[in-house]
């Protein structure tokens, strides 16, 4: 499987398991945004450790994915950016706008916990 | 499906490396046509099962074109099937019956294509091919009968197989070649005849003719002539093939993992531009050897509309599509040398060089 999307509590954990081309990346974006609405989740973690590159298109797609997720009430954290990809992105002068990053899944969950504080209890 | 049963590989089973290559190409062919990743996986498996089932019957030289044609058919029949049932493709994959009536039709279609291809061969060539590849007769014996040398027959056989590959692809495609140049170009490509390819300006033709670029891809998807590797570009999936080839070459030249990623990223950007703006083109990746240093050369070429204002395209933030506007300007920062030559209406050539820093293999 090129990508997998699993639900864990209030969050979705999405893993990219291989190099994706642009159509696959776009398809992943659509599928994930759809799942966010279907599952009414409040946070998304995207693990990009298996991506071979994070070029301008991949970064833009992750960025707009996070924007769409936010419009649907979910925060996005990208985890698993390798040192090689981090180096390349800095050299490119590129960042993923509006996207939080964390080292790994564990830290990603902590970041999401802070970002999505529990909803206030419904008023009587 | 019969292929789901564990079958002991016949004597002519593909070597692991060969299977890997076929698998990679099949995945590219399918991924360029199907967006849903689960469906891609399923169709790759289905195609490989068909190819392996047929392995004893296909000439190893035609295995890749055969696999590509099979992949296209598997995709086409799935689309036909899904088209009539549901528009929301990714949800209905699981509903596909395991054994479909189309399979028989497809097998017949392939058989017909081979038969048609055979009728296009000159009688002498067809007779040789049948005697050697089908009846299994030795070249030495055939040479004695026709009072010629086994070497001459081997050369004739090689030419005939190259021709059969082309005729097979033409028969599977059901379109007429748009120009009289197309068939000779595809033949030169299939036969790997470099002198003939130069005479015909095959690379020029492939850049200008979408038909040959499409049909020729299986014949030369990733052709290497010892000094450089050429990747035919015509779909999103080819961007991945190009950048992964670039990384492989970089690592084999002693570049560090980080440089491998840097180079792969730059190749990804320039190859994407070919797909976006020109539709088809090529990327060549080769090594640079100078007395004091060693490096990697990337040349990305297309015959598309060209860039009217190269300086503007190289300015940060300029973008004519949905990227971050960092594509080309970013490449300039990633590589040591970066030159864009473009002429409106005549296409674009991007030449990039990256030198390996001294200090031993893997050093930065
Ligand atoms: Zn042509």
XYZ file of C-alpha atoms and ligand atoms in Angstrom:
489
model
C 0.000 0.000 0.000
C 1.353 3.407 -0.934
C -0.462 5.176 1.918
C -2.444 4.078 4.921
C -4.876 6.084 7.027
C -5.778 4.783 10.489
C -7.977 6.242 13.166
C -6.693 6.524 16.705
C -9.048 8.191 19.173
C -9.772 11.735 18.006
C -6.895 11.640 15.513
C -6.108 10.223 12.098
C -2.656 8.739 11.525
C -1.692 8.860 7.869
C 1.495 7.147 6.682
C 3.026 7.605 3.273
C 4.786 4.310 2.645
C 6.576 4.955 -0.651
C 7.672 7.625 -3.098
C 4.535 9.224 -4.514
C 4.114 10.948 -7.836
C 2.017 14.101 -8.188
C -1.257 12.323 -8.993
C -0.765 9.969 -6.072
C 0.024 12.900 -3.808
C -3.126 14.712 -4.921
C -5.202 11.563 -4.449
C -3.767 11.164 -0.944
C -4.736 14.757 -0.152
C -8.312 14.218 -1.324
C -8.702 10.929 0.522
C -7.375 12.369 3.767
C -9.540 15.514 3.693
C -12.559 13.315 3.013
C -11.707 11.044 5.941
C -11.328 14.027 8.286
C -14.950 14.960 7.612
C -16.242 11.376 7.681
C -14.551 10.585 10.983
C -15.076 14.026 12.577
C -11.546 13.939 13.922
C -9.714 16.877 15.486
C -6.153 16.167 14.491
C -4.098 14.543 11.744
C -0.558 13.198 11.833
C 1.140 12.651 8.488
C 4.235 10.464 8.548
C 6.444 11.345 5.566
C 9.485 9.253 6.571
C 9.199 7.071 3.448
C 8.933 9.951 0.967
C 12.046 10.102 -1.215
C 11.873 13.868 -1.716
C 9.782 16.744 -0.455
C 9.901 19.027 -3.479
C 7.866 22.160 -4.185
C 4.800 20.225 -5.277
C 4.799 17.837 -2.316
C 5.312 20.734 0.111
C 2.519 22.776 -1.500
C 0.194 19.768 -1.381
C 0.904 19.140 2.321
C 0.437 22.863 2.984
C -2.964 23.054 1.287
C -3.942 19.759 2.908
C -3.337 21.368 6.308
C -5.379 24.431 5.275
C -8.288 22.242 4.170
C -8.038 20.142 7.334
C -8.174 23.295 9.448
C -11.298 24.441 7.598
C -12.798 21.097 8.566
C -11.811 21.547 12.201
C -8.612 19.494 12.375
C -4.981 20.441 13.028
C -2.175 18.796 11.041
C 1.256 17.726 12.227
C 3.852 16.374 9.802
C 6.345 13.911 11.295
C 9.305 11.926 9.985
C 11.125 14.554 7.917
C 14.535 12.932 7.361
C 17.773 14.894 7.902
C 18.481 14.731 4.141
C 15.077 16.183 3.290
C 15.389 18.835 6.009
C 18.761 19.895 4.563
C 17.362 20.039 1.043
C 14.302 22.046 2.064
C 16.404 24.619 3.869
C 18.708 24.904 0.864
C 15.678 25.312 -1.383
C 14.445 28.069 0.885
C 11.240 26.121 1.315
C 8.918 25.554 4.225
C 5.493 23.978 4.534
C 3.287 26.928 5.422
C 0.787 26.582 8.289
C 1.948 23.065 9.070
C 3.287 21.973 12.437
C 6.159 19.520 12.427
C 7.426 17.070 15.017
C 10.257 14.578 15.054
C 8.236 11.390 15.305
C 4.814 9.970 16.041
C 5.176 10.293 19.810
C 6.102 13.980 19.653
C 3.450 14.504 16.999
C 0.783 13.230 19.381
C 2.046 15.606 22.092
C 1.862 18.561 19.696
C -1.670 17.605 18.658
C -2.662 17.253 22.327
C -1.591 20.860 22.939
C -3.211 22.169 19.741
C -6.555 20.453 20.246
C -7.404 21.165 23.863
C -10.619 19.419 24.886
C -13.860 21.090 23.811
C -15.660 22.900 26.622
C -18.544 20.875 28.033
C -21.873 21.686 26.395
C -23.905 24.240 28.275
C -26.984 22.957 30.039
C -7.537 -16.905 -10.982
C -5.014 -19.517 -11.990
C -2.076 -17.279 -11.080
C -3.118 -17.168 -7.449
C -2.124 -20.828 -7.077
C 1.494 -21.340 -6.084
C 3.177 -22.587 -9.226
C 6.762 -23.795 -9.336
C 8.583 -21.401 -11.663
C 9.314 -23.036 -15.026
C 12.867 -23.267 -16.310
C 12.406 -19.927 -18.063
C 11.237 -18.016 -14.987
C 12.490 -14.440 -14.770
C 15.574 -13.723 -12.701
C 14.854 -11.657 -9.570
C 16.475 -8.535 -11.050
C 14.463 -8.948 -14.231
C 11.247 -9.402 -12.278
C 12.065 -6.304 -10.251
C 12.591 -4.289 -13.424
C 9.334 -5.542 -14.923
C 7.557 -4.800 -11.662
C 8.901 -1.241 -11.573
C 7.845 -0.570 -15.144
C 4.422 -2.170 -14.666
C 3.872 -0.031 -11.577
C 4.815 3.114 -13.518
C 2.490 2.232 -16.392
C -0.422 1.593 -14.037
C 0.288 4.473 -11.680
C 0.269 6.896 -14.606
C -3.267 5.808 -15.424
C -4.849 5.039 -12.051
C -4.859 7.430 -9.131
C -6.051 5.239 -6.295
C -3.050 3.616 -4.655
C -4.888 0.489 -3.503
C -6.144 -0.023 -6.991
C -2.625 0.463 -8.355
C -1.358 -2.274 -6.030
C -4.134 -4.631 -7.062
C -3.607 -4.031 -10.764
C 0.174 -4.439 -10.484
C -0.348 -7.815 -8.810
C -2.875 -8.837 -11.432
C -0.578 -7.824 -14.288
C 2.442 -9.621 -12.828
C 0.351 -12.746 -12.326
C -0.623 -12.681 -15.997
C 2.939 -12.054 -17.157
C 4.328 -14.857 -14.988
C 1.650 -17.246 -16.190
C 2.611 -16.483 -19.776
C 6.360 -16.480 -19.084
C 7.128 -19.779 -20.813
C 5.426 -18.538 -23.962
C 7.040 -15.122 -24.346
C 10.436 -14.300 -25.723
C 12.562 -12.782 -22.921
C 13.352 -9.885 -25.276
C 9.673 -9.017 -25.565
C 8.906 -9.524 -21.874
C 8.858 -5.814 -21.077
C 6.659 -4.710 -23.998
C 4.445 -7.688 -23.216
C 4.194 -6.667 -19.556
C 3.403 -3.079 -20.533
C 0.712 -4.116 -22.984
C -0.768 -6.428 -20.342
C -0.736 -3.633 -17.759
C -2.545 -1.302 -20.162
C -5.146 -3.967 -20.855
C -5.687 -4.693 -17.194
C -6.227 -0.992 -16.566
C -8.495 -0.604 -19.611
C -10.690 -3.525 -18.650
C -10.937 -2.284 -15.070
C -11.989 1.142 -16.289
C -14.546 -0.354 -18.628
C -15.840 -2.427 -15.764
C -15.974 0.421 -13.272
C -17.381 2.903 -15.748
C -20.602 1.006 -15.970
C -20.956 0.313 -12.270
C -19.901 3.342 -10.298
C -18.248 6.689 -10.738
C -16.577 6.719 -7.368
C -13.729 4.479 -8.425
C -11.745 3.973 -5.264
C -14.726 2.617 -3.357
C -15.674 -0.178 -5.679
C -12.354 -1.909 -6.212
C -13.221 -4.556 -3.654
C -16.414 -5.342 -5.475
C -14.568 -6.537 -8.569
C -15.212 -10.217 -9.155
C -12.005 -12.216 -8.872
C -12.330 -13.797 -12.293
C -13.693 -11.596 -14.993
C -15.149 -12.559 -18.348
C -12.978 -9.878 -19.984
C -9.885 -11.935 -19.246
C -10.609 -14.361 -22.038
C -11.177 -11.476 -24.435
C -7.892 -9.870 -23.421
C -5.921 -13.074 -23.885
C -7.424 -13.343 -27.347
C -6.570 -9.690 -28.024
C -2.932 -10.329 -27.123
C -2.862 -13.451 -29.265
C -4.315 -11.470 -32.161
C -1.703 -8.760 -31.702
C 1.130 -11.282 -31.871
C -0.442 -12.866 -34.953
C -0.829 -9.458 -36.638
C 2.733 -8.551 -35.710
C 4.015 -11.781 -37.270
C 2.273 -11.044 -40.590
C 4.237 -7.791 -40.835
C 7.572 -9.627 -40.833
C 9.234 -10.570 -44.136
C 8.750 -14.314 -44.854
C 12.431 -15.140 -44.392
C 12.533 -13.452 -40.966
C 9.291 -15.025 -39.815
C 10.487 -18.490 -40.831
C 13.705 -18.044 -38.845
C 11.858 -16.751 -35.779
C 9.402 -19.649 -35.811
C 12.133 -22.244 -36.395
C 14.308 -20.961 -33.554
C 11.967 -19.391 -30.977
C 8.907 -21.598 -31.441
C 10.259 -24.925 -32.687
C 13.411 -24.573 -30.634
C 15.876 -25.494 -33.390
C 19.568 -24.685 -32.995
C 21.088 -21.784 -34.930
C 24.022 -23.973 -36.031
C 21.668 -26.462 -37.635
C 19.612 -23.738 -39.318
C 22.810 -22.109 -40.584
C 23.968 -25.377 -42.207
C 20.608 -25.756 -43.968
C 20.676 -22.261 -45.453
C 24.465 -22.322 -45.987
C 25.142 -19.244 -43.906
C 26.893 -18.649 -40.582
C 25.274 -18.925 -37.144
C 26.550 -15.401 -36.421
C 24.675 -13.987 -39.409
C 21.512 -15.790 -38.316
C 21.905 -14.518 -34.750
C 22.107 -10.956 -36.068
C 19.067 -11.540 -38.275
C 17.188 -12.987 -35.282
C 18.036 -9.953 -33.174
C 16.745 -7.592 -35.887
C 13.613 -9.682 -36.292
C 12.818 -9.652 -32.581
C 13.319 -5.889 -32.495
C 10.901 -5.581 -35.395
C 8.387 -7.945 -33.770
C 8.425 -5.809 -30.605
C 7.510 -2.745 -32.650
C 4.839 -4.520 -34.699
C 3.381 -6.005 -31.514
C 3.121 -2.583 -29.859
C 1.597 -1.108 -33.028
C -0.935 -3.953 -33.206
C -1.875 -3.563 -29.535
C -2.315 0.173 -29.903
C -4.927 0.203 -32.691
C -3.799 3.658 -33.894
C -2.049 4.441 -37.139
C 1.405 6.052 -36.798
C 0.920 9.757 -37.644
C 4.044 10.180 -39.820
C 6.013 7.949 -42.223
C 9.034 8.504 -39.955
C 7.367 6.811 -36.976
C 7.872 3.172 -37.895
C 11.593 3.512 -38.798
C 12.152 5.532 -35.618
C 10.506 2.876 -33.440
C 12.484 0.159 -35.234
C 15.786 1.944 -34.621
C 14.802 2.400 -30.982
C 13.782 -1.223 -30.556
C 16.927 -2.528 -32.234
C 19.162 -0.294 -30.111
C 21.015 0.694 -33.291
C 22.803 3.931 -32.320
C 24.111 4.788 -35.787
C 20.653 4.391 -37.294
C 19.159 6.371 -34.388
C 21.510 9.261 -35.156
C 20.728 9.123 -38.902
C 17.010 9.339 -38.176
C 17.424 11.908 -35.383
C 15.422 9.623 -33.112
C 15.713 11.859 -30.058
C 14.449 14.839 -32.064
C 11.523 12.805 -33.358
C 10.658 11.467 -29.884
C 10.527 15.008 -28.551
C 8.231 16.187 -31.355
C 5.972 13.147 -31.841
C 3.702 12.291 -28.893
C 2.674 9.014 -30.578
C 6.241 7.699 -30.699
C 7.045 9.157 -27.287
C 4.176 7.097 -25.883
C 4.737 3.907 -27.870
C 8.518 4.156 -27.688
C 8.616 4.387 -23.925
C 8.473 0.626 -23.356
C 11.242 0.215 -25.927
C 13.544 2.674 -24.198
C 12.028 3.649 -20.864
C 15.379 3.640 -19.249
C 18.074 3.117 -21.797
C 21.688 3.304 -20.786
C 24.578 3.651 -23.207
C 27.340 3.287 -20.644
C 27.968 6.994 -20.106
C 24.433 8.242 -19.505
C 20.957 6.987 -18.720
C 17.973 8.332 -20.618
C 14.500 8.431 -19.109
C 11.573 9.079 -21.422
C 9.171 11.469 -19.730
C 5.458 11.644 -20.437
C 3.528 11.131 -17.212
C 3.614 11.973 -13.520
C 5.061 8.568 -12.719
C 8.101 9.265 -14.919
C 9.059 12.123 -12.580
C 9.556 9.559 -9.820
C 11.507 7.238 -12.128
C 13.779 10.115 -13.201
C 14.558 11.344 -9.690
C 15.117 7.838 -8.348
C 17.466 7.081 -11.225
C 19.288 10.333 -10.420
C 19.688 9.342 -6.792
C 20.924 5.848 -7.755
C 23.503 7.284 -10.151
C 24.603 9.881 -7.571
C 25.117 7.261 -4.870
C 27.003 5.020 -7.319
C 29.336 7.964 -8.024
C 30.087 8.352 -4.320
C 27.803 11.275 -3.484
C 26.502 11.404 0.103
C 22.908 10.475 0.987
C 22.142 14.167 1.469
C 23.506 15.054 -1.957
C 21.488 12.152 -3.358
C 18.327 13.762 -1.972
C 19.382 17.223 -3.168
C 19.982 15.902 -6.697
C 16.756 13.856 -6.693
C 14.797 16.950 -5.645
C 16.278 19.113 -8.407
C 15.539 16.396 -10.991
C 11.988 16.148 -9.666
C 11.446 19.880 -10.238
C 12.794 20.029 -13.794
C 11.084 16.781 -14.843
C 7.756 17.999 -13.481
C 8.104 21.099 -15.657
C 8.386 18.856 -18.732
C 5.179 16.998 -17.826
C 3.316 20.220 -16.942
C 4.318 22.433 -19.824
C 5.496 20.231 -22.684
C 3.738 16.914 -22.064
C 6.673 14.787 -23.203
C 10.443 15.010 -23.195
C 13.482 13.279 -21.807
C 15.945 13.424 -18.942
C 19.519 12.251 -19.349
C 21.661 11.560 -16.325
C 25.364 10.935 -16.682
C 28.701 11.156 -14.944
C 31.232 13.937 -15.313
C 34.884 13.032 -15.036
C 37.594 15.647 -14.883
C 41.193 15.099 -13.771
C 40.587 16.704 -10.398
C 36.936 16.058 -9.756
C 33.938 13.907 -10.497
C 30.326 14.876 -10.793
C 26.887 14.285 -12.147
C 25.240 15.825 -15.214
C 21.498 16.150 -15.742
C 20.031 17.334 -19.050
C 16.252 17.727 -19.231
C 14.884 18.441 -22.710
C 11.489 19.001 -24.254
C 10.052 20.405 -27.467
C 7.195 22.174 -25.717
C 6.053 25.793 -25.836
C 9.258 27.043 -24.211
C 9.681 29.662 -21.541
C 9.193 33.172 -22.942
C 11.034 34.895 -20.109
C 13.685 32.681 -18.532
C 14.837 35.383 -16.109
C 11.306 35.834 -14.826
C 10.808 32.072 -14.431
C 13.986 31.909 -12.371
C 12.887 34.654 -10.006
C 11.782 33.447 -6.572
C 8.051 33.308 -6.139
C 7.255 33.135 -9.831
C 4.978 30.258 -10.603
C 2.551 29.554 -13.404
C 0.962 26.619 -11.630
C 0.089 25.517 -8.119
C 3.608 24.997 -6.744
C 5.335 27.361 -4.361
C 7.113 29.134 -7.160
C 10.358 27.593 -5.987
C 10.703 24.962 -8.704
C 13.318 26.385 -11.036
C 14.845 29.036 -8.719
C 15.200 26.318 -6.068
C 17.072 24.040 -8.467
C 19.590 26.782 -9.076
C 20.367 26.821 -5.364
C 20.531 23.030 -5.108
C 22.950 22.414 -7.970
C 26.447 23.777 -8.651
C 25.660 24.770 -12.219
C 22.253 25.424 -13.654
C 21.527 26.666 -17.178
C 18.134 27.071 -18.850
C 18.019 27.499 -22.618
C 14.593 28.141 -24.011
C 13.077 29.584 -27.104
C 9.403 30.379 -27.413
C 7.805 27.616 -29.459
C 11.012 25.602 -29.734
C 11.255 23.899 -26.381
C 13.438 24.052 -23.309
C 16.706 22.454 -22.265
C 17.806 22.565 -18.631
C 21.400 21.535 -17.913
C 22.469 20.971 -14.302
C 25.774 19.862 -12.822
C 26.689 18.843 -9.315
C 30.311 18.189 -8.339
C 31.238 15.715 -5.652
C 33.149 17.453 -2.905
C 36.628 16.099 -2.388
C 37.439 14.236 0.799
C 36.628 10.699 -0.239
C 33.422 8.906 -1.012
C 30.482 10.020 1.084
C 32.234 13.227 2.158
C 30.429 16.495 1.838
Zn 6.326 9.339 -34.595
